[in-house]
mmCIF file of C-alpha atoms in Angstrom:
data_model
loop_
_atom_site.group_PDB
_atom_site.id
_atom_site.type_symbol
_atom_site.label_atom_id
_atom_site.label_comp_id
_atom_site.label_asym_id
_atom_site.label_seq_id
_atom_site.Cartn_x
_atom_site.Cartn_y
_atom_site.Cartn_z
ATOM 1 C CA LYS A 119 181.945 109.987 89.998
ATOM 2 C CA ARG A 120 181.622 110.255 86.191
ATOM 3 C CA LEU A 121 182.572 106.565 85.932
ATOM 4 C CA GLY A 122 179.704 105.632 88.234
ATOM 5 C CA TYR A 123 181.553 104.956 91.463
ATOM 6 C CA ASN A 124 179.843 105.910 94.712
ATOM 7 C CA ALA A 125 182.368 104.764 97.332
ATOM 8 C CA ILE A 126 185.994 105.563 98.151
ATOM 9 C CA ARG A 127 188.476 103.676 100.312
ATOM 10 C CA LEU A 128 190.893 105.911 102.249
ATOM 11 C CA HIS A 129 194.012 103.807 102.760
ATOM 12 C CA HIS A 130 197.433 104.085 104.480
ATOM 13 C CA HIS A 131 196.369 107.343 106.083
ATOM 14 C CA ASP A 132 196.949 106.582 109.752
ATOM 15 C CA SER A 133 200.689 107.241 109.960
ATOM 16 C CA GLY A 134 200.159 110.656 108.387
ATOM 17 C CA THR A 135 197.381 111.558 110.786
ATOM 18 C CA VAL A 136 199.864 111.433 113.711
ATOM 19 C CA THR A 137 203.039 112.620 111.953
ATOM 20 C CA GLY A 138 205.361 114.379 114.384
ATOM 21 C CA SER A 139 203.604 113.265 117.567
ATOM 22 C CA ALA A 140 205.778 112.022 120.417
ATOM 23 C CA ASP A 141 203.280 109.354 121.442
ATOM 24 C CA GLY A 142 202.206 108.164 118.002
ATOM 25 C CA LEU A 143 198.618 108.995 118.977
ATOM 26 C CA THR A 144 198.207 112.776 118.919
ATOM 27 C CA LEU A 145 196.616 113.945 115.686
ATOM 28 C CA ASN A 146 198.588 116.209 113.364
ATOM 29 C CA ALA A 147 196.472 119.338 112.841
ATOM 30 C CA GLU A 148 197.804 120.183 109.359
ATOM 31 C CA ASN A 149 197.397 116.688 107.965
ATOM 32 C CA MET A 150 193.985 116.244 109.573
ATOM 33 C CA ASP A 151 192.825 119.452 107.913
ATOM 34 C CA LYS A 152 193.732 117.940 104.521
ATOM 35 C CA PHE A 153 191.982 114.710 105.452
ATOM 36 C CA ASP A 154 188.907 116.597 106.699
ATOM 37 C CA SER A 155 188.703 118.588 103.478
ATOM 38 C CA LEU A 156 189.010 115.457 101.332
ATOM 39 C CA LEU A 157 186.273 113.674 103.280
ATOM 40 C CA ALA A 158 183.958 116.669 103.211
ATOM 41 C CA THR A 159 184.407 117.088 99.461
ATOM 42 C CA ALA A 160 183.732 113.402 98.807
ATOM 43 C CA ILE A 161 180.654 113.491 101.036
ATOM 44 C CA ARG A 162 179.350 116.591 99.293
ATOM 45 C CA GLU A 163 179.721 114.765 95.963
ATOM 46 C CA GLY A 164 177.636 111.859 97.249
ATOM 47 C CA PHE A 165 180.324 109.297 98.061
ATOM 48 C CA TYR A 166 180.276 106.724 100.817
ATOM 49 C CA LEU A 167 183.627 106.196 102.535
ATOM 50 C CA THR A 168 185.524 103.354 104.140
ATOM 51 C CA THR A 169 188.836 103.268 105.976
ATOM 52 C CA ASP A 170 190.852 101.275 108.523
ATOM 53 C CA LEU A 171 191.823 101.963 112.133
ATOM 54 C CA PHE A 172 195.268 100.433 111.671
ATOM 55 C CA VAL A 173 197.158 100.180 108.399
ATOM 56 C CA SER A 174 200.726 101.453 108.632
ATOM 57 C CA ARG A 175 200.921 103.504 111.827
ATOM 58 C CA ASN A 176 203.833 101.186 112.628
ATOM 59 C CA HIS A 177 205.947 103.986 111.112
ATOM 60 C CA VAL A 178 205.436 105.868 114.386
ATOM 61 C CA ILE A 179 204.616 103.171 116.994
ATOM 62 C CA LYS A 180 207.706 102.689 119.127
ATOM 63 C CA TRP A 181 208.206 99.707 121.405
ATOM 64 C CA ARG A 182 208.089 102.036 124.409
ATOM 65 C CA HIS A 183 204.635 103.225 123.299
ATOM 66 C CA ILE A 184 203.388 99.741 124.199
ATOM 67 C CA GLY A 185 205.370 99.382 127.417
ATOM 68 C CA VAL A 186 208.390 97.466 126.111
ATOM 69 C CA ASP A 187 211.827 98.779 127.135
ATOM 70 C CA ARG A 188 213.375 98.501 123.696
ATOM 71 C CA ASP A 189 214.518 100.888 120.981
ATOM 72 C CA GLY A 190 212.965 100.989 117.526
ATOM 73 C CA LEU A 191 209.571 100.626 115.922
ATOM 74 C CA VAL A 192 207.101 97.749 116.121
ATOM 75 C CA ASP A 193 206.836 95.680 112.931
ATOM 76 C CA MET A 194 203.509 96.174 111.102
ATOM 77 C CA GLN A 195 202.401 92.545 111.079
ATOM 78 C CA LEU A 196 203.618 91.973 114.609
ATOM 79 C CA PHE A 197 201.536 94.895 115.893
ATOM 80 C CA LYS A 198 198.431 93.310 114.353
ATOM 81 C CA ALA A 199 199.087 90.068 116.226
ATOM 82 C CA LEU A 200 199.911 91.913 119.453
ATOM 83 C CA CYS A 201 196.533 93.642 119.331
ATOM 84 C CA ALA A 202 195.073 90.171 119.867
ATOM 85 C CA LEU A 203 197.688 88.805 122.262
ATOM 86 C CA TYR A 204 199.119 91.704 124.292
ATOM 87 C CA ASP A 205 196.930 94.201 126.160
ATOM 88 C CA PRO A 206 199.208 97.284 125.846
ATOM 89 C CA ALA A 207 199.074 96.965 122.039
ATOM 90 C CA PHE A 208 195.293 96.599 122.142
ATOM 91 C CA GLU A 209 195.092 99.686 124.369
ATOM 92 C CA ASN A 210 197.278 101.612 121.899
ATOM 93 C CA TRP A 211 194.864 100.654 119.114
ATOM 94 C CA CYS A 212 191.960 101.846 121.275
ATOM 95 C CA ALA A 213 193.662 105.157 122.073
ATOM 96 C CA TYR A 214 194.275 105.951 118.406
ATOM 97 C CA SER A 215 190.779 104.849 117.409
ATOM 98 C CA ARG A 216 189.274 107.081 120.106
ATOM 99 C CA ASN A 217 191.299 110.123 118.992
ATOM 100 C CA PHE A 218 190.565 109.548 115.318
ATOM 101 C CA LEU A 219 186.855 108.796 115.589
ATOM 102 C CA ASN A 220 186.137 111.566 118.113
ATOM 103 C CA HIS A 221 187.810 114.112 115.854
ATOM 104 C CA VAL A 222 185.263 116.643 114.596
ATOM 105 C CA ASN A 223 185.541 117.533 110.933
ATOM 106 C CA PRO A 224 185.125 121.320 110.809
ATOM 107 C CA TYR A 225 183.913 121.120 107.191
ATOM 108 C CA THR A 226 180.955 118.905 108.114
ATOM 109 C CA GLY A 227 180.506 119.727 111.810
ATOM 110 C CA ARG A 228 180.413 116.010 112.639
ATOM 111 C CA ALA A 229 182.814 113.677 114.434
ATOM 112 C CA TYR A 230 184.015 110.784 112.314
ATOM 113 C CA LYS A 231 182.167 108.356 114.570
ATOM 114 C CA ASP A 232 178.928 110.219 113.762
ATOM 115 C CA GLU A 233 179.506 110.539 110.020
ATOM 116 C CA PRO A 234 176.803 108.617 108.105
ATOM 117 C CA ALA A 235 178.922 108.565 104.945
ATOM 118 C CA LEU A 236 181.753 106.778 106.795
ATOM 119 C CA SER A 237 179.622 103.694 106.766
ATOM 120 C CA LEU A 238 182.194 100.906 106.940
ATOM 121 C CA ILE A 239 185.341 100.896 109.079
ATOM 122 C CA SER A 240 187.802 98.012 109.029
ATOM 123 C CA LEU A 241 189.212 97.258 112.465
ATOM 124 C CA ILE A 242 192.661 96.357 111.102
ATOM 125 C CA ASN A 243 193.738 96.354 107.481
ATOM 126 C CA GLU A 244 194.337 92.732 106.453
ATOM 127 C CA GLY A 245 193.589 91.877 110.054
ATOM 128 C CA GLY A 246 193.983 88.107 109.993
ATOM 129 C CA LEU A 247 196.702 86.976 112.364
ATOM 130 C CA PHE A 248 198.162 84.805 109.586
ATOM 131 C CA MET A 249 199.101 87.833 107.502
ATOM 132 C CA GLY A 250 202.890 88.165 107.471
ATOM 133 C CA TRP A 251 203.379 85.505 110.148
ATOM 134 C CA GLY A 252 206.803 84.551 108.828
ATOM 135 C CA ARG A 253 208.342 87.939 109.662
ATOM 136 C CA GLU A 254 208.961 89.077 113.228
ATOM 137 C CA THR A 255 205.732 87.703 114.628
ATOM 138 C CA ALA A 256 206.645 84.067 115.257
ATOM 139 C CA LYS A 257 209.841 85.139 117.068
ATOM 140 C CA ASP A 258 208.245 87.604 119.472
ATOM 141 C CA GLU A 259 208.282 86.517 123.112
ATOM 142 C CA ARG A 260 204.753 87.812 123.760
ATOM 143 C CA VAL A 261 203.389 85.790 120.847
ATOM 144 C CA ARG A 262 205.317 82.695 121.900
ATOM 145 C CA GLU A 263 204.035 82.973 125.467
ATOM 146 C CA ALA A 264 200.437 83.364 124.308
ATOM 147 C CA TRP A 265 200.768 80.243 122.142
ATOM 148 C CA ARG A 266 202.399 78.294 124.976
ATOM 149 C CA LYS A 267 199.690 79.195 127.513
ATOM 150 C CA TRP A 268 196.949 78.367 125.031
ATOM 151 C CA VAL A 269 198.334 74.917 124.194
ATOM 152 C CA LEU A 270 198.929 74.049 127.841
ATOM 153 C CA ALA A 271 195.403 75.143 128.775
ATOM 154 C CA LYS A 272 193.949 72.983 126.002
ATOM 155 C CA ARG A 273 196.069 70.019 127.143
ATOM 156 C CA ALA A 274 194.955 70.509 130.730
ATOM 157 C CA ALA A 275 191.351 70.209 129.597
ATOM 158 C CA ASP A 276 192.080 67.368 127.149
ATOM 159 C CA PRO A 277 195.437 65.518 127.348
ATOM 160 C CA SER A 278 194.909 64.181 123.817
ATOM 161 C CA PHE A 279 194.580 67.662 122.304
ATOM 162 C CA TYR A 280 196.531 67.789 119.035
ATOM 163 C CA PRO A 281 199.700 65.863 120.004
ATOM 164 C CA ASP A 282 201.652 67.609 117.217
ATOM 165 C CA ALA A 283 201.103 71.031 118.828
ATOM 166 C CA ASP A 284 204.425 71.946 120.469
ATOM 167 C CA PRO A 285 203.879 74.635 123.128
ATOM 168 C CA ASP A 286 207.523 75.691 122.910
ATOM 169 C CA ASN A 287 207.665 76.175 119.133
ATOM 170 C CA VAL A 288 205.423 78.612 117.279
ATOM 171 C CA PRO A 289 204.877 77.492 113.664
ATOM 172 C CA LYS A 290 206.572 79.734 111.101
ATOM 173 C CA GLY A 291 205.193 80.360 107.649
ATOM 174 C CA THR A 292 202.977 77.276 107.634
ATOM 175 C CA TYR A 293 200.650 76.041 110.317
ATOM 176 C CA ASN A 294 198.961 72.904 111.561
ATOM 177 C CA ALA A 295 195.354 72.405 112.618
ATOM 178 C CA ALA A 296 196.015 73.358 116.238
ATOM 179 C CA PHE A 297 197.673 76.585 115.198
ATOM 180 C CA ALA A 298 194.752 77.444 112.915
ATOM 181 C CA LEU A 299 192.415 76.940 115.855
ATOM 182 C CA PHE A 300 194.611 79.160 118.031
ATOM 183 C CA MET A 301 194.542 81.870 115.377
ATOM 184 C CA GLY A 302 190.793 81.655 114.979
ATOM 185 C CA GLU A 303 190.106 81.889 118.700
ATOM 186 C CA MET A 304 192.517 84.777 119.272
ATOM 187 C CA GLU A 305 191.186 86.794 116.345
ATOM 188 C CA ALA A 306 187.560 86.207 117.355
ATOM 189 C CA LYS A 307 188.269 87.506 120.873
ATOM 190 C CA MET A 308 190.146 90.516 119.501
ATOM 191 C CA VAL A 309 187.344 91.452 117.100
ATOM 192 C CA ALA A 310 184.736 91.163 119.867
ATOM 193 C CA ARG A 311 186.809 93.429 122.151
ATOM 194 C CA MET A 312 187.408 95.978 119.408
ATOM 195 C CA LYS A 313 183.765 96.128 118.404
ATOM 196 C CA ALA A 314 182.673 96.496 122.024
ATOM 197 C CA PHE A 315 185.113 99.371 122.495
ATOM 198 C CA LEU A 316 184.008 101.197 119.344
ATOM 199 C CA ARG A 317 180.349 100.828 120.243
ATOM 200 C CA SER A 318 181.136 102.189 123.720
ATOM 201 C CA ILE A 319 182.420 105.451 122.220
ATOM 202 C CA GLY A 320 179.394 105.751 119.937
ATOM 203 C CA CYS A 321 180.697 104.483 116.598
ATOM 204 C CA LYS A 322 177.778 103.179 114.538
ATOM 205 C CA ALA A 323 179.561 102.112 111.321
ATOM 206 C CA LEU A 324 179.724 98.525 110.091
ATOM 207 C CA LEU A 325 182.903 96.948 111.477
ATOM 208 C CA PRO A 326 184.531 94.198 109.378
ATOM 209 C CA ASN A 327 187.991 92.692 109.862
ATOM 210 C CA ALA A 328 188.485 90.574 106.754
ATOM 211 C CA ASN A 329 189.504 92.822 103.857
ATOM 212 C CA ARG A 330 192.145 90.417 102.588
ATOM 213 C CA GLY A 331 192.716 86.903 101.331
ATOM 214 C CA PRO A 332 193.191 84.077 101.482
ATOM 215 C CA HIS A 333 191.805 83.350 104.917
ATOM 216 C CA LEU A 334 191.905 79.743 106.024
ATOM 217 C CA PRO A 335 189.373 78.845 108.729
ATOM 218 C CA PRO A 336 190.272 76.630 111.682
ATOM 219 C CA PRO A 337 189.023 73.037 111.635
ATOM 220 C CA VAL A 338 185.688 72.152 113.214
#
């Protein structure tokens, strides 16, 4: 505050907010009390706040939490892509967002969704589907099936659609024009769904999804 700042970003908080929960969704009362106190203090000192609805909750999201019969945790970057391409992951994101934003801060008396100082909420930290694509994402069967269906649907509408787009091989690390278009369309649909959901539960904050770089747009 003495340096002239009037906004704070609260980052990598989401795993801690559900520490110890069996479902990866139930809020941890002790940690939320610390978070509530921090927010209330910042608000009292005149700060605006921003945060994200998914950063690193992958530390607690198990495959079985999103309906996959498999041991282990879901990779961070893969979960971001699955939010766009796989409904159970999107529903998991919605469930956490609902719990978090409906939580009432006892130090302010307001739910997070009603907090004027929490004026900007990023849907997903570094939410572009390209982020980290070379890890587990390109190998995942749900991602591969989404890509395959998309290419085949485009070819059905236009047989000349990007002949270099191979429906059976998801690009890894680099991408061609068709893959950029796929990414752009999938992310646009995801953002629209997420915004519609958050508005439906009464969240009034600004809702970006591009707090990272670089971001390469699809061709027009």
